[in-house]
Amino acid sequence: METSLYGYSGKILWIDLSKNKITSKPLRKETVLRYIGGKGLGAKIMYDEVPAGISPFDPSNPIILATGPVNGFVLSGAAKFCAVFKSPLTEAWGESQCGGYFAPQMKYAGYDAIVIVGRAKRPSYILVEDEDVKIMDATHLWGMDALETEEAIKKDQGKRFQVLSIGPAGENLVRFACINHAGGRQLGRCGAGAVMGSKKLKAVAVQGSGTVEAARPEAFEEFRRWLNEEVKEKLKVLRELGTSAIMAATYSTKTLPTRNWTEGTFEGFERINAEAVMRFVKRSKACYGCLVACGKISRIDSGPYAGTEVEGPEYETLFALGSLCGIDYLESIIKANELCDRLGLDTISAGNVIAFSMECYEKGILTDKDTGGIKLEFGNHAAVLTMLEKIAYRQGIGDVLAEGVKKASKIIGKGAEKFAVHVKGLEPPGYDPRGL
Ligand code: SF4
């Protein structure tokens, strides 16, 4: 590493699962100055290394885990890193961001980015401990849910390892499968979990013993103190209520997507808004070094879903598995959140594809024969839970919906495309642009 490259570890780790080959390359100063942050670095690697026109499930499609110059410092909001890849949903650029604790350990292990290409012959996981990098057998983990996988690796390798893992949805190449981390954080969008599944890669675990250095430590410390004071006051609502607080804004501006984007307000708003969620919240959870602690751990103590515990539900989950599907039964949304985390499904795309299928069902495009007797009506919360399992395991109509809204609408035909809401194949997040 060039000694003046502060904020970076100075190396990129390359792993080819087909060739069982592990190498590292120096990170060049001119690269990080021109392509700042994990997203910039990931884009540069993608542009240089990925052949044009490849399928997202081609072994040469990489998963690039990339960090930026503030990852590794104890600083509010500085835990986020990204995954860059060709998306199975859009078959174009795919990126996804995740908080938690993975990025600092990557930096401490000495890597600013980890580039994974190829396809393993059998289920595998990658274990990184500083310069000791191994491709491990994951046959015993294949079939486990994403949270069980993380726990199993920590039990085998030690609690200090930070783990990214996929669930059955990623193994089964569901095009909106996500990568899970730390029990409740995700690289959620664009189908990164399916790309991992296509590589027979169940997990990546990392821990490091190094540090990152600031160019001007005293100025950095001053900035850190200033930022901590700022977030205490300016992000007070996020600290107290988490992202569920966003629902009040989308509801009041009539941009809360409801019943597959046919409406912008939801009559069940008060039963699924931040105040309702807080009845289930037991404690807050912070990403590495963050004073905001916007993560909220919810638990259901009684009723049919008693014992369910999740990090969330975040606003995006509340809208996608709530108002978008016409559902105001909060306990079932929390349960659906837990199922998505375990199965490894992006809650935004999962909610969108189920809402789309509900509209198709209500319009007679999908029938009981197509759904195997499931009444896919808006508001049917039990049907949502059933559909999540069917999608993750590609059973029945779930096999079609696992393709995402755009491709599923083409398979279903009969005018279904008219009700398929997507942007070039990607299901939108929870803000109706018509009201903005
Ligand atoms: S706790 Fe919330 S605000 Fe802090 S880094 Fe994580 S996601 Fe961002």
Coordinates of C-alpha atoms and ligand atoms in Angstrom, one line a residue:
M1 CA 0.0 0.0 0.0
E2 CA 1.2 3.5 -0.7
T3 CA 1.8 5.0 2.7
S4 CA -0.2 8.2 2.0
L5 CA -3.4 6.2 1.3
Y6 CA -5.1 7.0 4.6
G7 CA -8.6 5.6 5.2
Y8 CA -7.9 2.5 3.1
S9 CA -6.3 -0.8 3.8
G10 CA -4.6 -0.9 0.5
K11 CA -5.5 -4.3 -1.0
I12 CA -8.3 -6.0 -3.0
L13 CA -8.9 -9.7 -2.4
W14 CA -9.7 -11.8 -5.4
I15 CA -11.3 -15.2 -5.1
D16 CA -12.1 -17.5 -8.1
L17 CA -14.3 -20.3 -6.8
S18 CA -14.0 -22.2 -10.1
K19 CA -10.2 -22.3 -10.0
N20 CA -10.0 -22.4 -6.2
K21 CA -7.6 -19.5 -6.5
I22 CA -7.1 -16.7 -4.0
T23 CA -4.9 -13.7 -4.7
S24 CA -4.7 -10.1 -3.5
K25 CA -3.8 -7.0 -5.5
P26 CA -2.7 -3.6 -4.4
L27 CA -5.2 -0.8 -4.4
R28 CA -3.9 2.1 -6.4
K29 CA -4.0 5.6 -5.1
E30 CA -5.2 7.1 -8.4
T31 CA -8.1 4.6 -8.4
V32 CA -9.5 5.6 -5.0
L33 CA -9.0 9.3 -5.8
R34 CA -11.1 9.0 -9.0
Y35 CA -13.6 6.5 -7.8
I36 CA -14.5 7.4 -4.3
G37 CA -16.4 5.2 -1.9
G38 CA -17.3 1.5 -2.1
K39 CA -19.8 2.2 -4.9
G40 CA -17.2 4.0 -7.0
L41 CA -14.5 1.4 -6.4
G42 CA -17.0 -1.4 -7.2
A43 CA -18.1 0.3 -10.4
K44 CA -14.5 0.7 -11.5
I45 CA -13.7 -3.0 -10.9
M46 CA -17.0 -4.0 -12.6
Y47 CA -16.2 -1.9 -15.7
D48 CA -12.7 -3.2 -16.0
E49 CA -13.3 -6.9 -15.3
V50 CA -16.8 -8.0 -16.3
P51 CA -17.3 -9.1 -19.9
A52 CA -20.2 -7.3 -21.7
G53 CA -23.4 -9.2 -22.2
I54 CA -22.9 -12.0 -19.7
S55 CA -25.9 -13.5 -17.8
P56 CA -26.2 -12.5 -14.1
F57 CA -25.8 -16.2 -13.4
D58 CA -22.7 -16.6 -15.5
P59 CA -19.8 -17.6 -13.2
S60 CA -17.9 -14.6 -14.5
N61 CA -20.5 -12.2 -13.0
P62 CA -18.7 -11.1 -9.8
I63 CA -20.0 -10.2 -6.4
I64 CA -17.9 -7.3 -5.4
L65 CA -18.0 -6.4 -1.7
A66 CA -16.6 -2.9 -1.5
T67 CA -15.9 -0.4 1.3
G68 CA -15.1 3.3 1.3
P69 CA -12.6 5.5 3.2
V70 CA -14.7 6.0 6.4
N71 CA -15.5 2.3 7.0
G72 CA -13.6 1.0 9.9
F73 CA -13.7 4.3 11.9
V74 CA -15.9 4.7 14.9
L75 CA -18.2 7.2 13.3
S76 CA -22.0 7.5 13.2
G77 CA -23.4 6.3 9.8
A78 CA -20.1 5.0 8.7
A79 CA -20.9 1.3 8.8
K80 CA -22.4 1.0 5.3
F81 CA -20.7 -0.9 2.6
C82 CA -22.0 -2.2 -0.7
A83 CA -22.2 -5.2 -3.0
V84 CA -21.9 -4.6 -6.8
F85 CA -22.9 -7.2 -9.4
K86 CA -25.0 -7.7 -12.5
S87 CA -28.6 -7.9 -11.3
P88 CA -30.7 -11.0 -12.0
L89 CA -33.8 -8.7 -12.0
T90 CA -32.7 -6.1 -14.4
E91 CA -29.8 -7.9 -16.1
A92 CA -27.9 -4.6 -15.8
W93 CA -26.0 -2.8 -13.0
G94 CA -27.0 -4.0 -9.5
E95 CA -26.0 -2.5 -6.2
S96 CA -27.1 -2.9 -2.6
Q97 CA -26.0 -1.3 0.7
C98 CA -25.8 -2.8 4.1
G99 CA -24.9 -1.6 7.6
G100 CA -23.9 -3.7 10.5
Y101 CA -20.3 -4.8 11.4
F102 CA -18.9 -6.5 8.2
A103 CA -17.2 -3.5 6.6
P104 CA -14.9 -2.7 9.6
Q105 CA -13.8 -6.3 9.8
M106 CA -13.0 -6.3 6.1
K107 CA -10.8 -3.2 6.5
Y108 CA -9.1 -4.6 9.7
A109 CA -8.4 -7.8 7.7
G110 CA -6.6 -5.6 5.2
Y111 CA -9.1 -5.5 2.3
D112 CA -11.0 -2.6 0.8
A113 CA -12.8 -4.9 -1.6
I114 CA -13.5 -8.6 -2.0
V115 CA -14.1 -9.7 -5.5
I116 CA -15.7 -13.2 -5.9
V117 CA -16.0 -14.8 -9.3
G118 CA -16.5 -18.4 -10.6
R119 CA -18.7 -21.2 -9.4
A120 CA -17.7 -23.7 -6.7
K121 CA -18.1 -27.4 -7.5
R122 CA -19.9 -27.9 -4.2
P123 CA -21.6 -25.6 -1.6
S124 CA -18.8 -23.5 -0.1
Y125 CA -18.2 -20.5 2.2
I126 CA -15.3 -18.1 2.3
L127 CA -13.4 -17.6 5.6
V128 CA -11.1 -14.5 5.8
E129 CA -8.9 -13.9 8.8
D130 CA -6.3 -11.3 7.9
E131 CA -4.1 -12.9 5.2
D132 CA -5.4 -16.4 5.9
V133 CA -8.1 -16.9 3.4
K134 CA -9.8 -20.2 2.8
I135 CA -12.6 -21.7 0.7
M136 CA -14.5 -24.0 3.1
D137 CA -16.9 -26.8 2.5
A138 CA -20.5 -25.6 3.2
T139 CA -22.4 -28.9 2.4
H140 CA -23.6 -29.0 6.0
L141 CA -25.0 -25.5 5.7
W142 CA -26.7 -25.8 2.4
G143 CA -30.5 -25.8 3.0
M144 CA -30.2 -23.9 6.3
D145 CA -31.9 -20.5 6.6
A146 CA -29.8 -17.4 6.5
L147 CA -29.8 -16.8 10.3
E148 CA -29.1 -20.4 11.2
T149 CA -26.2 -20.3 8.8
E150 CA -24.7 -17.2 10.4
E151 CA -25.1 -18.8 13.9
A152 CA -23.5 -22.1 12.7
I153 CA -20.4 -20.3 11.3
K154 CA -20.0 -18.2 14.4
K155 CA -20.3 -21.4 16.5
D156 CA -17.6 -23.2 14.4
Q157 CA -15.2 -20.3 13.8
G158 CA -15.8 -17.9 16.7
K159 CA -18.1 -15.0 17.5
R160 CA -15.7 -12.3 16.3
F161 CA -16.3 -13.3 12.7
Q162 CA -18.8 -11.1 10.8
V163 CA -20.9 -13.2 8.4
L164 CA -22.8 -12.6 5.2
S165 CA -25.1 -15.5 4.4
I166 CA -27.9 -16.5 2.0
G167 CA -31.0 -18.6 2.7
P168 CA -33.0 -21.0 0.6
A169 CA -34.2 -18.2 -1.7
G170 CA -30.6 -17.5 -2.8
E171 CA -29.9 -21.2 -3.2
N172 CA -32.9 -21.5 -5.4
L173 CA -32.0 -18.5 -7.5
V174 CA -35.0 -16.4 -6.6
R175 CA -34.2 -13.3 -8.6
F176 CA -34.7 -11.0 -5.6
A177 CA -32.9 -13.1 -3.0
C178 CA -30.9 -11.0 -0.6
I179 CA -27.7 -11.5 1.5
N180 CA -28.3 -11.4 5.3
H181 CA -25.9 -10.1 8.0
A182 CA -25.9 -9.8 11.7
G183 CA -29.4 -11.3 12.2
G184 CA -31.3 -8.5 10.7
R185 CA -29.3 -6.3 8.2
Q186 CA -29.3 -7.1 4.5
L187 CA -27.7 -6.4 1.2
G188 CA -31.3 -6.4 0.2
R189 CA -31.8 -5.1 -3.3
C190 CA -31.3 -6.3 -6.9
G191 CA -30.8 -10.0 -6.2
A192 CA -27.3 -10.3 -4.8
G193 CA -28.3 -13.4 -2.9
A194 CA -29.2 -15.2 -6.1
V195 CA -25.8 -14.3 -7.6
M196 CA -24.2 -15.8 -4.5
G197 CA -26.5 -18.9 -4.9
S198 CA -25.4 -19.3 -8.5
K199 CA -21.8 -19.5 -7.3
K200 CA -22.8 -22.2 -4.7
L201 CA -21.5 -19.7 -2.2
K202 CA -23.5 -19.9 1.1
A203 CA -21.6 -17.4 3.1
V204 CA -18.6 -15.1 3.6
A205 CA -17.1 -14.7 7.1
V206 CA -14.4 -12.2 7.9
Q207 CA -12.4 -10.9 10.9
G208 CA -9.2 -8.8 11.1
S209 CA -6.7 -7.6 13.5
G210 CA -5.5 -4.4 11.8
T211 CA -6.7 -0.8 11.9
V212 CA -7.4 2.1 9.6
E213 CA -5.6 5.4 9.9
A214 CA -6.9 8.9 9.4
A215 CA -4.6 11.4 7.7
R216 CA -5.2 14.0 10.4
P217 CA -6.4 12.2 13.5
E218 CA -7.0 15.3 15.6
A219 CA -9.2 16.9 13.0
F220 CA -11.0 13.6 12.5
E221 CA -11.7 13.4 16.2
E222 CA -13.1 16.9 16.2
F223 CA -15.3 16.1 13.3
R224 CA -16.5 12.9 15.0
R225 CA -17.5 14.8 18.1
W226 CA -19.3 17.5 16.1
L227 CA -21.2 14.8 14.1
N228 CA -22.2 12.9 17.2
E229 CA -23.8 16.1 18.6
E230 CA -25.5 16.8 15.3
V231 CA -27.1 13.3 15.0
K232 CA -28.4 13.4 18.6
E233 CA -30.6 16.3 17.8
K234 CA -31.2 16.2 14.0
L235 CA -31.9 12.5 13.8
K236 CA -33.8 12.3 17.1
V237 CA -37.0 10.9 15.4
L238 CA -34.9 8.2 13.6
R239 CA -33.2 7.4 16.9
E240 CA -36.4 7.1 18.8
L241 CA -38.7 5.4 16.3
G242 CA -36.4 4.0 13.6
T243 CA -37.3 4.2 9.9
S244 CA -41.0 3.3 10.6
A245 CA -41.3 7.1 11.3
I246 CA -41.2 7.6 7.5
M247 CA -44.7 6.2 7.2
A248 CA -46.2 9.4 8.7
A249 CA -44.6 11.4 5.9
T250 CA -45.7 9.2 3.0
Y251 CA -49.2 8.9 4.4
S252 CA -49.6 12.6 4.8
T253 CA -48.3 13.3 1.3
K254 CA -50.5 10.5 -0.2
T255 CA -47.4 8.7 -1.4
L256 CA -47.8 5.6 0.7
P257 CA -48.1 2.8 -2.0
T258 CA -51.2 0.8 -1.3
R259 CA -52.8 -2.2 -3.0
N260 CA -50.2 -2.7 -5.7
W261 CA -49.7 1.0 -6.4
T262 CA -53.4 1.7 -7.1
E263 CA -53.7 4.2 -4.2
G264 CA -51.5 6.5 -2.2
T265 CA -53.2 6.4 1.2
F266 CA -54.0 3.4 3.4
E267 CA -57.0 3.3 5.7
G268 CA -55.1 0.9 8.0
F269 CA -52.2 3.4 8.5
E270 CA -52.7 3.8 12.2
R271 CA -52.5 0.1 12.8
I272 CA -49.1 -0.3 11.1
N273 CA -47.4 3.1 11.7
A274 CA -44.4 3.9 14.0
E275 CA -46.6 4.3 17.1
A276 CA -48.1 0.8 16.4
V277 CA -44.7 -0.7 15.8
M278 CA -43.3 0.8 19.1
R279 CA -45.8 -1.5 21.0
F280 CA -43.6 -4.4 20.0
V281 CA -40.1 -2.8 20.2
K282 CA -38.0 -4.1 23.1
R283 CA -34.7 -2.4 22.4
S284 CA -32.6 -0.4 19.9
K285 CA -29.6 -1.8 18.0
A286 CA -26.8 0.2 16.4
C287 CA -24.5 -0.5 13.5
Y288 CA -20.8 -0.3 14.2
G289 CA -19.9 3.0 15.9
C290 CA -23.2 4.6 15.2
L291 CA -24.9 6.8 17.8
V292 CA -28.2 6.9 15.9
A293 CA -29.1 3.2 16.6
C294 CA -32.0 3.3 14.2
G295 CA -32.4 -0.5 14.4
K296 CA -35.3 -1.6 16.5
I297 CA -35.7 -5.1 17.8
S298 CA -39.4 -6.1 18.0
R299 CA -40.9 -9.2 19.6
I300 CA -44.4 -10.6 19.7
D301 CA -45.3 -11.8 23.1
S302 CA -48.8 -13.3 22.6
G303 CA -51.2 -14.5 19.9
P304 CA -50.5 -16.8 16.9
Y305 CA -47.1 -15.4 16.2
A306 CA -45.9 -15.3 19.8
G307 CA -42.1 -15.6 20.1
T308 CA -41.4 -14.0 16.7
E309 CA -38.4 -11.6 17.1
V310 CA -36.9 -9.4 14.3
E311 CA -34.8 -6.4 13.7
G312 CA -37.5 -4.1 12.3
P313 CA -39.9 -3.9 10.7
E314 CA -38.3 -1.1 8.8
Y315 CA -40.5 1.4 6.8
E316 CA -39.8 -0.4 3.5
T317 CA -41.0 -3.7 5.0
L318 CA -44.1 -2.1 6.5
F319 CA -45.2 -0.6 3.2
A320 CA -44.3 -3.6 1.0
L321 CA -45.7 -6.4 3.2
G322 CA -48.4 -4.1 4.7
S323 CA -50.2 -1.3 2.7
L324 CA -49.0 -2.6 -0.7
C325 CA -50.7 -5.9 0.0
G326 CA -53.7 -4.2 1.8
I327 CA -52.6 -5.6 5.2
D328 CA -53.1 -3.8 8.5
Y329 CA -52.4 -6.8 10.8
L330 CA -49.0 -5.7 12.2
E331 CA -48.2 -9.0 13.9
S332 CA -48.4 -10.8 10.5
I333 CA -46.1 -8.1 8.9
I334 CA -43.6 -8.8 11.7
K335 CA -43.9 -12.5 11.1
A336 CA -43.5 -11.9 7.3
N337 CA -40.4 -9.8 8.1
E338 CA -38.9 -12.7 10.0
L339 CA -39.7 -15.2 7.3
C340 CA -38.0 -13.0 4.6
D341 CA -34.9 -12.7 6.8
R342 CA -34.7 -16.4 7.3
L343 CA -35.5 -17.4 3.7
G344 CA -33.3 -14.6 2.4
L345 CA -35.8 -12.6 0.5
D346 CA -35.7 -8.8 -0.2
T347 CA -38.9 -7.6 1.6
I348 CA -39.4 -4.8 -0.9
S349 CA -39.4 -7.0 -4.0
A350 CA -41.3 -9.8 -2.2
G351 CA -44.1 -7.5 -1.1
N352 CA -44.3 -6.0 -4.6
V353 CA -44.5 -9.4 -6.4
I354 CA -47.2 -10.6 -3.9
A355 CA -49.2 -7.4 -4.3
F356 CA -48.9 -7.8 -8.1
S357 CA -50.2 -11.4 -7.9
M358 CA -53.1 -10.2 -5.6
E359 CA -54.2 -7.7 -8.3
C360 CA -53.9 -10.4 -11.0
Y361 CA -56.0 -12.7 -8.8
E362 CA -58.7 -10.0 -8.1
K363 CA -58.9 -9.2 -11.8
G364 CA -59.3 -12.9 -12.7
I365 CA -56.0 -13.2 -14.5
L366 CA -54.8 -15.7 -11.9
T367 CA -57.3 -18.3 -10.7
D368 CA -57.6 -20.8 -7.8
K369 CA -56.2 -23.3 -10.3
D370 CA -53.1 -21.2 -10.8
T371 CA -52.6 -20.5 -7.1
G372 CA -53.3 -24.0 -5.9
G373 CA -56.4 -22.8 -4.0
I374 CA -54.7 -19.9 -2.2
K375 CA -57.1 -16.9 -2.1
L376 CA -54.6 -14.2 -3.2
E377 CA -56.9 -11.3 -2.1
F378 CA -55.6 -7.9 -0.8
G379 CA -55.6 -8.1 3.0
N380 CA -55.2 -11.9 3.2
H381 CA -52.2 -11.9 5.6
A382 CA -52.1 -15.7 5.9
A383 CA -51.7 -15.9 2.1
V384 CA -48.7 -13.6 2.2
L385 CA -46.9 -15.9 4.7
T386 CA -47.7 -19.0 2.5
M387 CA -46.5 -17.2 -0.7
L388 CA -43.2 -16.2 0.9
E389 CA -42.4 -19.9 1.5
K390 CA -43.6 -20.9 -2.0
I391 CA -41.5 -18.2 -3.6
A392 CA -38.3 -19.1 -1.7
Y393 CA -38.7 -22.8 -2.5
R394 CA -40.1 -22.2 -6.1
Q395 CA -43.2 -24.2 -5.5
G396 CA -46.3 -23.8 -7.6
I397 CA -47.2 -20.2 -8.5
G398 CA -44.2 -19.2 -6.3
D399 CA -41.9 -20.5 -9.0
V400 CA -43.3 -17.9 -11.4
L401 CA -43.3 -15.1 -8.8
A402 CA -39.6 -15.9 -7.9
E403 CA -38.7 -14.4 -11.3
G404 CA -39.7 -10.9 -10.1
V405 CA -42.7 -8.8 -11.2
K406 CA -41.5 -8.1 -14.8
K407 CA -40.6 -11.6 -15.8
A408 CA -43.5 -13.1 -13.9
S409 CA -46.0 -10.8 -15.7
K410 CA -44.7 -12.1 -19.1
I411 CA -45.0 -15.7 -18.0
I412 CA -48.5 -15.2 -16.7
G413 CA -49.6 -13.2 -19.8
K414 CA -53.3 -12.5 -20.3
G415 CA -52.6 -8.7 -19.8
A416 CA -50.8 -9.2 -16.5
E417 CA -48.0 -6.8 -17.8
K418 CA -50.5 -3.9 -17.2
F419 CA -50.4 -4.5 -13.5
A420 CA -46.6 -5.1 -13.2
V421 CA -45.0 -2.1 -11.5
H422 CA -41.2 -2.1 -11.9
V423 CA -38.3 0.0 -13.2
K424 CA -36.5 -2.0 -15.8
G425 CA -37.3 -5.1 -13.8
L426 CA -36.6 -3.8 -10.3
E427 CA -39.6 -3.5 -8.0
P428 CA -39.8 0.1 -6.6
P429 CA -39.3 1.1 -2.9
G430 CA -42.1 2.8 -0.8
Y431 CA -42.6 6.2 -2.3
D432 CA -45.2 6.8 -5.0
P433 CA -43.5 9.1 -7.4
R434 CA -46.9 10.5 -8.6
G435 CA -47.3 12.3 -5.3
L436 CA -43.7 13.7 -5.1
Ligands
SF4_1 S1 -27.8 2.4 13.0 FE1 -29.1 3.3 11.4 S2 -28.2 5.3 11.0 FE2 -26.6 4.1 12.1 S3 -25.4 3.3 10.4 FE3 -26.9 1.7 11.0 S4 -28.6 2.1 9.5 FE4 -27.3 4.0 9.5

